[in-house]
Short mmCIF file of C-alpha atoms in Angstrom, two decimals:
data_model
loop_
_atom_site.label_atom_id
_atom_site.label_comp_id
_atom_site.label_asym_id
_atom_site.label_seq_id
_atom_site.Cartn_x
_atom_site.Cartn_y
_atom_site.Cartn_z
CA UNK A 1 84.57 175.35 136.39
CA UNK A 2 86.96 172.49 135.86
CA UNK A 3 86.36 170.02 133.55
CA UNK A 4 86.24 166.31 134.09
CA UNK A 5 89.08 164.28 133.89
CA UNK A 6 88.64 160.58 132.54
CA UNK A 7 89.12 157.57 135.56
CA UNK A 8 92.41 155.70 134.69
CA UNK A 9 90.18 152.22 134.76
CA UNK A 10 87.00 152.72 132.72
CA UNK A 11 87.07 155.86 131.13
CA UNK A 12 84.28 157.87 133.49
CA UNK A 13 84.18 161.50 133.94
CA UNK A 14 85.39 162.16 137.30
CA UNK A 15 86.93 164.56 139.44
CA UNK A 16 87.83 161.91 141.94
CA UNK A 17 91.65 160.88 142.59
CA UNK A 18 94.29 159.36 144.17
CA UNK A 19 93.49 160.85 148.19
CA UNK A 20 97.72 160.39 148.87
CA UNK A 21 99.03 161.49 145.28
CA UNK A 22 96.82 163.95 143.95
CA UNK A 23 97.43 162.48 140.30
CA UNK A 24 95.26 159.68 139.12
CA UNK A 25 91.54 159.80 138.35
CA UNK A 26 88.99 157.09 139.67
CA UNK A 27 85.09 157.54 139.18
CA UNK A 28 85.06 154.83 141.95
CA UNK A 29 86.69 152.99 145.01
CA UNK A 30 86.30 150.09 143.09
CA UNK A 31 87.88 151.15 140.03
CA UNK A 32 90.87 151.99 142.18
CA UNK A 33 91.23 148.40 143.78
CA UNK A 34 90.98 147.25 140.60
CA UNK A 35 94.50 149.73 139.75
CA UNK A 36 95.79 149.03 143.09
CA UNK A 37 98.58 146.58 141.98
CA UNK A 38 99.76 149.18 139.35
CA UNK A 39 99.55 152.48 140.87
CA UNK A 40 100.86 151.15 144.43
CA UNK A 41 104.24 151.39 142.97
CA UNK A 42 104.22 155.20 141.55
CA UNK A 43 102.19 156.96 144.10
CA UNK A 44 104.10 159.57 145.92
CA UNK A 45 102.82 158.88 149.40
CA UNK A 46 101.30 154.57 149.07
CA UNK A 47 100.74 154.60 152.78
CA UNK A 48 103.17 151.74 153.71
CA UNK A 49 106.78 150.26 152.24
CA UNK A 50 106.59 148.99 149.05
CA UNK A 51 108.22 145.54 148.86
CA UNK A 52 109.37 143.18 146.80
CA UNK A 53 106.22 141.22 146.71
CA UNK A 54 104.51 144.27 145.34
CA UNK A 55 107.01 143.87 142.44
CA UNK A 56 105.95 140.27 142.21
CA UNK A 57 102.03 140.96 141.98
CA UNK A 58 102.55 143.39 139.00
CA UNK A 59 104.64 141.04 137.57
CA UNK A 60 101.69 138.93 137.50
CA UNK A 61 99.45 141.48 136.49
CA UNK A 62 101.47 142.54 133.13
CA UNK A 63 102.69 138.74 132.68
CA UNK A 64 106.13 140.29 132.53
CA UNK A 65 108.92 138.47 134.14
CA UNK A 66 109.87 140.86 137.12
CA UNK A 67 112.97 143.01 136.34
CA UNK A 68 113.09 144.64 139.74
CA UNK A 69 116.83 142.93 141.18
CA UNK A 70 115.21 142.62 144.63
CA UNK A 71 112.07 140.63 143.26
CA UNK A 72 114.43 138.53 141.08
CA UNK A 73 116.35 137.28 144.15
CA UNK A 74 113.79 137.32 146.60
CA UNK A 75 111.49 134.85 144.73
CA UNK A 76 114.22 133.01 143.15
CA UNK A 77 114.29 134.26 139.49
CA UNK A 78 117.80 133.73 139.22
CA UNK A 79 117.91 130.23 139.83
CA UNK A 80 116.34 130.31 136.40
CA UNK A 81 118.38 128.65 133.70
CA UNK A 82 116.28 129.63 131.18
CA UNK A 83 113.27 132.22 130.44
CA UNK A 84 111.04 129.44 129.39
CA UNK A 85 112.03 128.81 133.31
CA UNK A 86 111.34 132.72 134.48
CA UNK A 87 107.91 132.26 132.33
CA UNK A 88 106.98 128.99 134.70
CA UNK A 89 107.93 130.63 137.91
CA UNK A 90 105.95 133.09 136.97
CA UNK A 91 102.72 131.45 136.39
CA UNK A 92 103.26 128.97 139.79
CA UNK A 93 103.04 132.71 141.41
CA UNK A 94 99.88 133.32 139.09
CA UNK A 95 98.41 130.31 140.45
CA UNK A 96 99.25 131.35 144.28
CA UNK A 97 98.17 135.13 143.91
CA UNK A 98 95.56 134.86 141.88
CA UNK A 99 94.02 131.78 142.11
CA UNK A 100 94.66 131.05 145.73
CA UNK A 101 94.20 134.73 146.75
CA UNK A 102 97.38 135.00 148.55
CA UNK A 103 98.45 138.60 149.06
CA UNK A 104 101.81 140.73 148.71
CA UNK A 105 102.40 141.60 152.38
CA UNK A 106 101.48 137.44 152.87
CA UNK A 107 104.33 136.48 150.86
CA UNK A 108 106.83 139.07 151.83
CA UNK A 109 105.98 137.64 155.46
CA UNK A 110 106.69 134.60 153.98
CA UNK A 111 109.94 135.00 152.47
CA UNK A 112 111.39 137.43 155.66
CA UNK A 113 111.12 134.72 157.46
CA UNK A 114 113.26 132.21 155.22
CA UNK A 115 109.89 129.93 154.54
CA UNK A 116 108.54 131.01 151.38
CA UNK A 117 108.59 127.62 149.67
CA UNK A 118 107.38 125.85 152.51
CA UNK A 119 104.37 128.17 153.01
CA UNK A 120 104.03 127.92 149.37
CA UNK A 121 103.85 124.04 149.08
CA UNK A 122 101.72 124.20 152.12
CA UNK A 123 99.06 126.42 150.68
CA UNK A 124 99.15 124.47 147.17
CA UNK A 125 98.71 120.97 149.28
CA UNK A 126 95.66 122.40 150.78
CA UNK A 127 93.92 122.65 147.80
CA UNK A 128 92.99 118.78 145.41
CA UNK A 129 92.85 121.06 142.84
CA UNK A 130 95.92 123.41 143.07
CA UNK A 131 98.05 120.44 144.25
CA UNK A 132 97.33 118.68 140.77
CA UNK A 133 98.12 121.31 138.33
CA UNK A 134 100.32 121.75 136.06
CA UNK A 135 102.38 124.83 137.42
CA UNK A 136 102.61 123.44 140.65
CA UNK A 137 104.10 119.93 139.60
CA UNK A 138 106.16 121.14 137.90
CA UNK A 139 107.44 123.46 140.87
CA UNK A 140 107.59 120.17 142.69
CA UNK A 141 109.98 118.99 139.93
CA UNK A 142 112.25 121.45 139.93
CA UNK A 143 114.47 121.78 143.60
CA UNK A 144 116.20 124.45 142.25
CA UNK A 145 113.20 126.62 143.20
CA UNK A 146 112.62 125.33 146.62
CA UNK A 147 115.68 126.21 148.29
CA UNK A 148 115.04 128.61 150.91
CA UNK A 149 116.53 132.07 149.85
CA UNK A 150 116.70 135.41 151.55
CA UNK A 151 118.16 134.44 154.86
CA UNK A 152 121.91 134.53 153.41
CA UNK A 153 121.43 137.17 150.46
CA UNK A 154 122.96 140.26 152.26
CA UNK A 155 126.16 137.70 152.36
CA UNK A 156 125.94 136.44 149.03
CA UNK A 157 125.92 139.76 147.71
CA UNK A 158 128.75 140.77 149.74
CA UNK A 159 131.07 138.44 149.14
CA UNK A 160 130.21 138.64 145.20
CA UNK A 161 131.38 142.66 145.83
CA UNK A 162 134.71 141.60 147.46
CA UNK A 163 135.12 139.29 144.39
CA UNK A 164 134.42 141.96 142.09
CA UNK A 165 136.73 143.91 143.77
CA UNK A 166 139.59 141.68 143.46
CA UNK A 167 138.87 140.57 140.03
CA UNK A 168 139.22 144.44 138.64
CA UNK A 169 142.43 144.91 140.51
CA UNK A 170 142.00 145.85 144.49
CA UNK A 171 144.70 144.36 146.85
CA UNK A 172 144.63 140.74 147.46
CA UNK A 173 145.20 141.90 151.09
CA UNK A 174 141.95 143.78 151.45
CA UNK A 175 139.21 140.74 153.01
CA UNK A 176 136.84 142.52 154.88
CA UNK A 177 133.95 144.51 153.23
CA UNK A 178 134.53 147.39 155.28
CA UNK A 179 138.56 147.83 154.67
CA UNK A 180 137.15 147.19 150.73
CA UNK A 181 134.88 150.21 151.12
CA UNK A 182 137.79 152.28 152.29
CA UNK A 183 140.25 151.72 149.03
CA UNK A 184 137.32 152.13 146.93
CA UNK A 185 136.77 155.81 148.19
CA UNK A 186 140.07 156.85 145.63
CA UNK A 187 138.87 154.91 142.68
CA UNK A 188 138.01 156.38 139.39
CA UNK A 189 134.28 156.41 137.84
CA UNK A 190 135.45 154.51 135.46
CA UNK A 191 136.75 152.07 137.83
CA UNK A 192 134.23 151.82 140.37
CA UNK A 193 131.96 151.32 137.35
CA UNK A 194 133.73 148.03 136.39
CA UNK A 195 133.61 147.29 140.01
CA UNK A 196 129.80 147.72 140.15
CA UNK A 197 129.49 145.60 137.29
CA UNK A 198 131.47 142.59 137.87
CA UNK A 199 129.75 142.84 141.39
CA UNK A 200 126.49 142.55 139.51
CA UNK A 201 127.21 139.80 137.50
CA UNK A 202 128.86 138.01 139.79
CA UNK A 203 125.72 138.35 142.25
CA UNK A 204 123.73 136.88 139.13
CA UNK A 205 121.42 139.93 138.69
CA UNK A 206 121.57 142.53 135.91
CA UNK A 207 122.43 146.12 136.58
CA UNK A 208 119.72 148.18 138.30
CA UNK A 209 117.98 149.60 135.75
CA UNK A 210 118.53 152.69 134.39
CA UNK A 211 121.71 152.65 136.18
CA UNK A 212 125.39 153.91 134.61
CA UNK A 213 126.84 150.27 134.54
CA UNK A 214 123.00 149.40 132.95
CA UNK A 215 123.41 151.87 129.94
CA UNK A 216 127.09 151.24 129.81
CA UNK A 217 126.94 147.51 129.36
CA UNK A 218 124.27 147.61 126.70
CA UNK A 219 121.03 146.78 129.16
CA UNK A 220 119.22 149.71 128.26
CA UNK A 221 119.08 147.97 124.43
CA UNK A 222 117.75 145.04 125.94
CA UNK A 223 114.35 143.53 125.48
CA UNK A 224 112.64 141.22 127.95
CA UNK A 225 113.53 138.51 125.68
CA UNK A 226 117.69 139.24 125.80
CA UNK A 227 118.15 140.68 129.02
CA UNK A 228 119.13 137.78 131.02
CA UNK A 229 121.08 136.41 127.89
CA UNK A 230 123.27 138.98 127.87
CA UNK A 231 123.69 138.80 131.61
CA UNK A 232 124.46 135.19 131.50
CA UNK A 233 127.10 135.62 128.36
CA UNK A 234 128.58 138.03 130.86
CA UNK A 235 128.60 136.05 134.13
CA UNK A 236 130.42 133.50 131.46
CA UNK A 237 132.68 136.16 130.09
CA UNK A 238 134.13 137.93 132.83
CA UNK A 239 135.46 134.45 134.52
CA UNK A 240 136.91 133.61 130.62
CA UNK A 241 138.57 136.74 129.62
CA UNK A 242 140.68 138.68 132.09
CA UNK A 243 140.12 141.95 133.57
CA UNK A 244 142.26 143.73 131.48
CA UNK A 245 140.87 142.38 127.86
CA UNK A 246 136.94 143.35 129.47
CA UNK A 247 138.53 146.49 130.09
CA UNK A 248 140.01 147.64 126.82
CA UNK A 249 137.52 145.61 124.74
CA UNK A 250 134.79 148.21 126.40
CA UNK A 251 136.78 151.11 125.65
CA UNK A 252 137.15 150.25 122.81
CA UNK A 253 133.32 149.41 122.11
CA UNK A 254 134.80 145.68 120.74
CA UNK A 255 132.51 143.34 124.10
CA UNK A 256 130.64 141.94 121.46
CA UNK A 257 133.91 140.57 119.03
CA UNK A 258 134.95 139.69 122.90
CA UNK A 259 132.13 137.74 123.29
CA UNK A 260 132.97 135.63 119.92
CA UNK A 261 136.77 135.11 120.68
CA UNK A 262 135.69 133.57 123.61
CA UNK A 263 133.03 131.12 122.41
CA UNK A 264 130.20 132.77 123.09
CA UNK A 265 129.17 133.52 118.98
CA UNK A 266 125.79 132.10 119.17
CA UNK A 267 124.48 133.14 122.38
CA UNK A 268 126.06 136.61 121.61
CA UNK A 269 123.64 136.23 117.73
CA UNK A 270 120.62 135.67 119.67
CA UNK A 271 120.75 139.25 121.15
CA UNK A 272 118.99 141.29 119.16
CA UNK A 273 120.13 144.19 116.77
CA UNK A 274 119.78 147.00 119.13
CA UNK A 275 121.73 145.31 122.07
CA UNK A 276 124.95 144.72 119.40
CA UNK A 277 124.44 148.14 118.45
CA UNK A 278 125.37 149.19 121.61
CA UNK A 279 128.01 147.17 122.13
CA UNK A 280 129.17 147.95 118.74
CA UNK A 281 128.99 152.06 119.02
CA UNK A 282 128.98 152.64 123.18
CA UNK A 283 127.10 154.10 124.99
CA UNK A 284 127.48 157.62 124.29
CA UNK A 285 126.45 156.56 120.55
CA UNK A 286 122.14 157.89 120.31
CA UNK A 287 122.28 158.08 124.26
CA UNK A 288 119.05 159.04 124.10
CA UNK A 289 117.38 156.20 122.43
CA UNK A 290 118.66 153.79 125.17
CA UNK A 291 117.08 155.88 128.09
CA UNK A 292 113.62 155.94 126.35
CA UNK A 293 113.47 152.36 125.50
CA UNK A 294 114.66 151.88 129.12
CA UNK A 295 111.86 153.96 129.91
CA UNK A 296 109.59 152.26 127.66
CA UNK A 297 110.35 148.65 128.41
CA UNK A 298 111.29 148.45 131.94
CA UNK A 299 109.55 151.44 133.22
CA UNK A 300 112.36 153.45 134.77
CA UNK A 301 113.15 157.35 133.59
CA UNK A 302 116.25 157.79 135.41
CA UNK A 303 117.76 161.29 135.73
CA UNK A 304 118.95 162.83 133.03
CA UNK A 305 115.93 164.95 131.83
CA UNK A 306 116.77 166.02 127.67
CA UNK A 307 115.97 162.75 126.09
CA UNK A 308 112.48 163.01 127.85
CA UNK A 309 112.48 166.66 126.43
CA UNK A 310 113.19 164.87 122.50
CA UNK A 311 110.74 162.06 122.66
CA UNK A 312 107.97 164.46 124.25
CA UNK A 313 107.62 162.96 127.73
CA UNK A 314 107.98 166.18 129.60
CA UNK A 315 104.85 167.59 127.51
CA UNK A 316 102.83 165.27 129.09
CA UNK A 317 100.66 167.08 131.64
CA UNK A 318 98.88 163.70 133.17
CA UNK A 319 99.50 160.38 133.98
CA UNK A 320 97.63 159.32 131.49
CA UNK A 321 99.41 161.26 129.10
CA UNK A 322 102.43 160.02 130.49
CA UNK A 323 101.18 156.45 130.26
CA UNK A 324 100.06 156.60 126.82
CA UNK A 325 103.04 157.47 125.47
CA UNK A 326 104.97 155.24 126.59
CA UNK A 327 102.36 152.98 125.74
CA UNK A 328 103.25 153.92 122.03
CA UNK A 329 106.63 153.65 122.32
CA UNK A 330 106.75 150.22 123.75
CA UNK A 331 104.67 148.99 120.74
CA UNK A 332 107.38 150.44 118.84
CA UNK A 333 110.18 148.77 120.14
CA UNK A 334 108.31 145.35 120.66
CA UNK A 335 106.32 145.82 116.76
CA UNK A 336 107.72 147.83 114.94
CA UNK A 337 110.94 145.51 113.26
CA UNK A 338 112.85 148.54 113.01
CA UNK A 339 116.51 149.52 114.87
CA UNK A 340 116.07 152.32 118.00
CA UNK A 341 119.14 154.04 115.96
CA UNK A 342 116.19 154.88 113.33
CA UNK A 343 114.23 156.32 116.09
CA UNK A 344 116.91 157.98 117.21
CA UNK A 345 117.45 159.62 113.24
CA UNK A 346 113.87 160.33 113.48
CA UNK A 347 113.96 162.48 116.53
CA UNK A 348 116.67 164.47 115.04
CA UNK A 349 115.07 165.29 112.44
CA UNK A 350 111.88 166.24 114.21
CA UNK A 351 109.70 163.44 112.22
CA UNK A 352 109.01 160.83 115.35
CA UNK A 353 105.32 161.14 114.09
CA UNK A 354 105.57 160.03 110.56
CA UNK A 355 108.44 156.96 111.45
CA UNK A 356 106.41 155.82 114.16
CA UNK A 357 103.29 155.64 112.30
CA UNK A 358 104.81 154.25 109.11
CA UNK A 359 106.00 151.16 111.11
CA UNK A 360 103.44 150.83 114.25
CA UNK A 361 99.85 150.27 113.57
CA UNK A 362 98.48 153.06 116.13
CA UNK A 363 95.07 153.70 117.53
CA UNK A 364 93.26 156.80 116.19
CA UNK A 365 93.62 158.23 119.92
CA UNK A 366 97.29 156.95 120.12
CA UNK A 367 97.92 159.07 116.67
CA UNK A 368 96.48 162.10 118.47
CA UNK A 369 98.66 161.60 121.15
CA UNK A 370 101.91 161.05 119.57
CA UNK A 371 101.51 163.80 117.53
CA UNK A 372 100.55 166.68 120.70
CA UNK A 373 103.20 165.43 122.14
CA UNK A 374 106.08 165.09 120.12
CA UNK A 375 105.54 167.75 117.38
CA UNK A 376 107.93 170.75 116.83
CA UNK A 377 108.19 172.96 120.44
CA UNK A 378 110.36 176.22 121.09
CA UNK A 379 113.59 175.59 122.74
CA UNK A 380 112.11 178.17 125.36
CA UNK A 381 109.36 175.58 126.40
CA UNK A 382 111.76 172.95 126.40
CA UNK A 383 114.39 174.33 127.91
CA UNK A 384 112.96 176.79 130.67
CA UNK A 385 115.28 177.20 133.45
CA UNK A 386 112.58 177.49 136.01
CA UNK A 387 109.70 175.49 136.51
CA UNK A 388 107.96 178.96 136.48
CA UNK A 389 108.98 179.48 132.93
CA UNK A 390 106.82 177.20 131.93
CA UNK A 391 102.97 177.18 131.27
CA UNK A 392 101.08 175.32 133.91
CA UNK A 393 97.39 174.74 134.28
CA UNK A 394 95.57 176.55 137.37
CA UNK A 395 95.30 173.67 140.49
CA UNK A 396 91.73 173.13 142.03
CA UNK A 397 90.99 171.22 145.21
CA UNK A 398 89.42 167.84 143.51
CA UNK A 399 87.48 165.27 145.18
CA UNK A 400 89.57 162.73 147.04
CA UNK A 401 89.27 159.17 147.46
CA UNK A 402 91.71 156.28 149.11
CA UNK A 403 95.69 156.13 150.13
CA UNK A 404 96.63 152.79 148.09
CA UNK A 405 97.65 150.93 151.70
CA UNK A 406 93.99 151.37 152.30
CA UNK A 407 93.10 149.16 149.51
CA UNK A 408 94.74 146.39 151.32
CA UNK A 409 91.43 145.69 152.91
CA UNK A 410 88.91 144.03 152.12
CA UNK A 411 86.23 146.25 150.06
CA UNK A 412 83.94 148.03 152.12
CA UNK A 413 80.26 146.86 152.06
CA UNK A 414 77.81 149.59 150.67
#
């Protein structure tokens, strides 16, 4: 008989999961409302679209400043000036989805139709208490956060595109966004990558994450601390410098001495190490490292699948596995005081184990699983060609329990 796997939320032996992705243990319904906001967004089959808004309440969940671009613009993130500013928008959302119990799909109502900040004021107002505190007035303070957004976005972004597009050398006689779409069709990679960034910037959002203009640009180095810096020394340096000195000064891995000749020293000193190490060295310079602090940090794998073959990831067997791991490695990058080129060295040289645990204070279980998964393998386990190459456990019909839309609900009485 199978044995018991352990629910994601308390720990219980269960056979119970996920009833639309097969993959995640709960002993209970109510252990997986309480893991709706988190698993909502990586189940295979949720039930319904995942919005913005579901970005938003996980944001508030982790107390992590959203790094999804949709949720950024949607709920006005980049009018931001400052991530003491991000942190404060944050918590005013806090305050409305926790405190006032307003839902996702209530606020993604809200901001479809172009009233999001009146329905939020509204809700606020109804409450003495929520009306006087703190988060709230100093919403009221701000303006910059009450403008309604979303009704001319698709525009915005558009026109930032057809910007972009000039700016990196397409005919000034090209003025439509269709007739741009055309000429871009015979554009190099490396071209329409300077395209896609400049259109990024100038739309005031980083590069999707995980994306080619994301690792090229130095984003995957990025913390949550030094992400929107470095966007904002770029929206300033690409209207400074012109296209052609961005252009060589990334070939030539020299954007951060770019940065400095034009002015931007001590905003560019405030990135951390790891960010000027890959402006320094580009970004085929320990590749690797970028995609699993990427990973780590801002939760996206991307494609490419042999860094998660060096850093263990495609060991794991379970989502808990899975989530453990990079459990460890965040600590890592956020603890640890150390440069990801040394994890990189340390990967190499098969000894993630011992570097990680010389500079991360680990859990006896985290130890365990650092060093299953990331200890010497056979290139033929690592490198099957077929998914039938490799070793996987026999499947048995488990117990099911909810789709995640079903959670939406209110929790059935017993």
């Amino acid at each position: 008989m199978k044995m018991k796997d352990k629910c994601y939320v308390c720990g219980t032996a269960t056979r119970q999961k996920c009833s639309a992705c097969l993959k995640v243990n709960y002993c209970t319904v109510e252990c997986q409302r309480a893991d709706r906001v988190r698993h909502i967004l990586g189940c295979d089959s949720p039930g319904r679209p995942i919005t913005s808004a579901d970005h938003l309440a996980y944001a508030v969940q982790t107390k992590l400043v959203p790094v999804d671009p949709q949720t950024i613009s949607d709920y006005g993130f980049n009018s931001a000036q400052t991530f003491a500013e991000m942190i404060q928008l944050l918590a005013l959302y806090a305050d409305l989805m926790e405190g006032l119990r307003v839902k996702p799909q209530t606020l993604h109502r809200w901001q479809a139709k172009g009233v999001l900040y009146k329905e939020i004021e509204k809700t606020f107002e109804a409450s003495e208490e929520a009306r006087q505190s703190r988060n709230y007035q100093w919403f009221l303070g701000n303006p910059q956060f009450k403008r309604v957004r979303g009704v001319d976005v698709d525009a915005m972004v558009a026109d930032a595109f057809l910007r972009a597009y000039h700016m990196t050398g397409g005919s000034s006689a090209v003025q439509a966004v269709d007739a741009m779409h055309e000429e871009l069709i015979d554009w190099s990679p490396e071209r329409l990558r300077m395209w896609v960034f400049y259109g990024d910037v100038l739309s005031a959002v980083p590069p999707q994450t995980g994306s080619d203009a994301w690792m090229h640009f130095g984003f995957g180095a990025t913390n949550p601390e030094d992400k929107h810096l470095l966007l904002e020394i770029y929206s300033a340096l690409v209207m400074k410098a012109t296209h052609d000195e961005f252009r060589e000064a990334y070939k030539s891995n020299r954007l951060a001495d770019l940065m400095g000749q034009y002015g931007f020293q001590e905003k560019r000193d405030r990135l951390s190490l790891d960010v000027l190490d890959a402006l320094k060295h580009g970004p085929d310079h320990n590749s690797d490292v970028w995609s699993i602090k990427t990973y780590a940090i801002w939760n996206e794998k991307g494609k490419s699948m042999e860094w998660q073959d060096r850093y263990g990831l495609s060991r794991c067997t379970t989502e808990e596995e899975t989530s453990g791991l990079k459990n460890i490695y965040r600590k890592f990058f956020a603890q640890s005081g150390r440069r990801a080129f040394e994890l990189a060295e340390a990967a190499s040289a098969g000894k993630i184990y011992d570097f990680v645990t010389e500079h991360v204070r680990l859990l006896p279980q985290e130890k365990s699983i650092l060093k299953r998964l990331t200890g010497v393998v056979p290139n033929s386990v690592l490198h099957a060609s077929t998914p039938s190459e490799k070793i996987a456990p026999e499947k048995e019909e488990d117990p099911k329990l909810l789709e995640p839309s079903q959670l939406d609900s209110k929790p059935a009485s017993n």
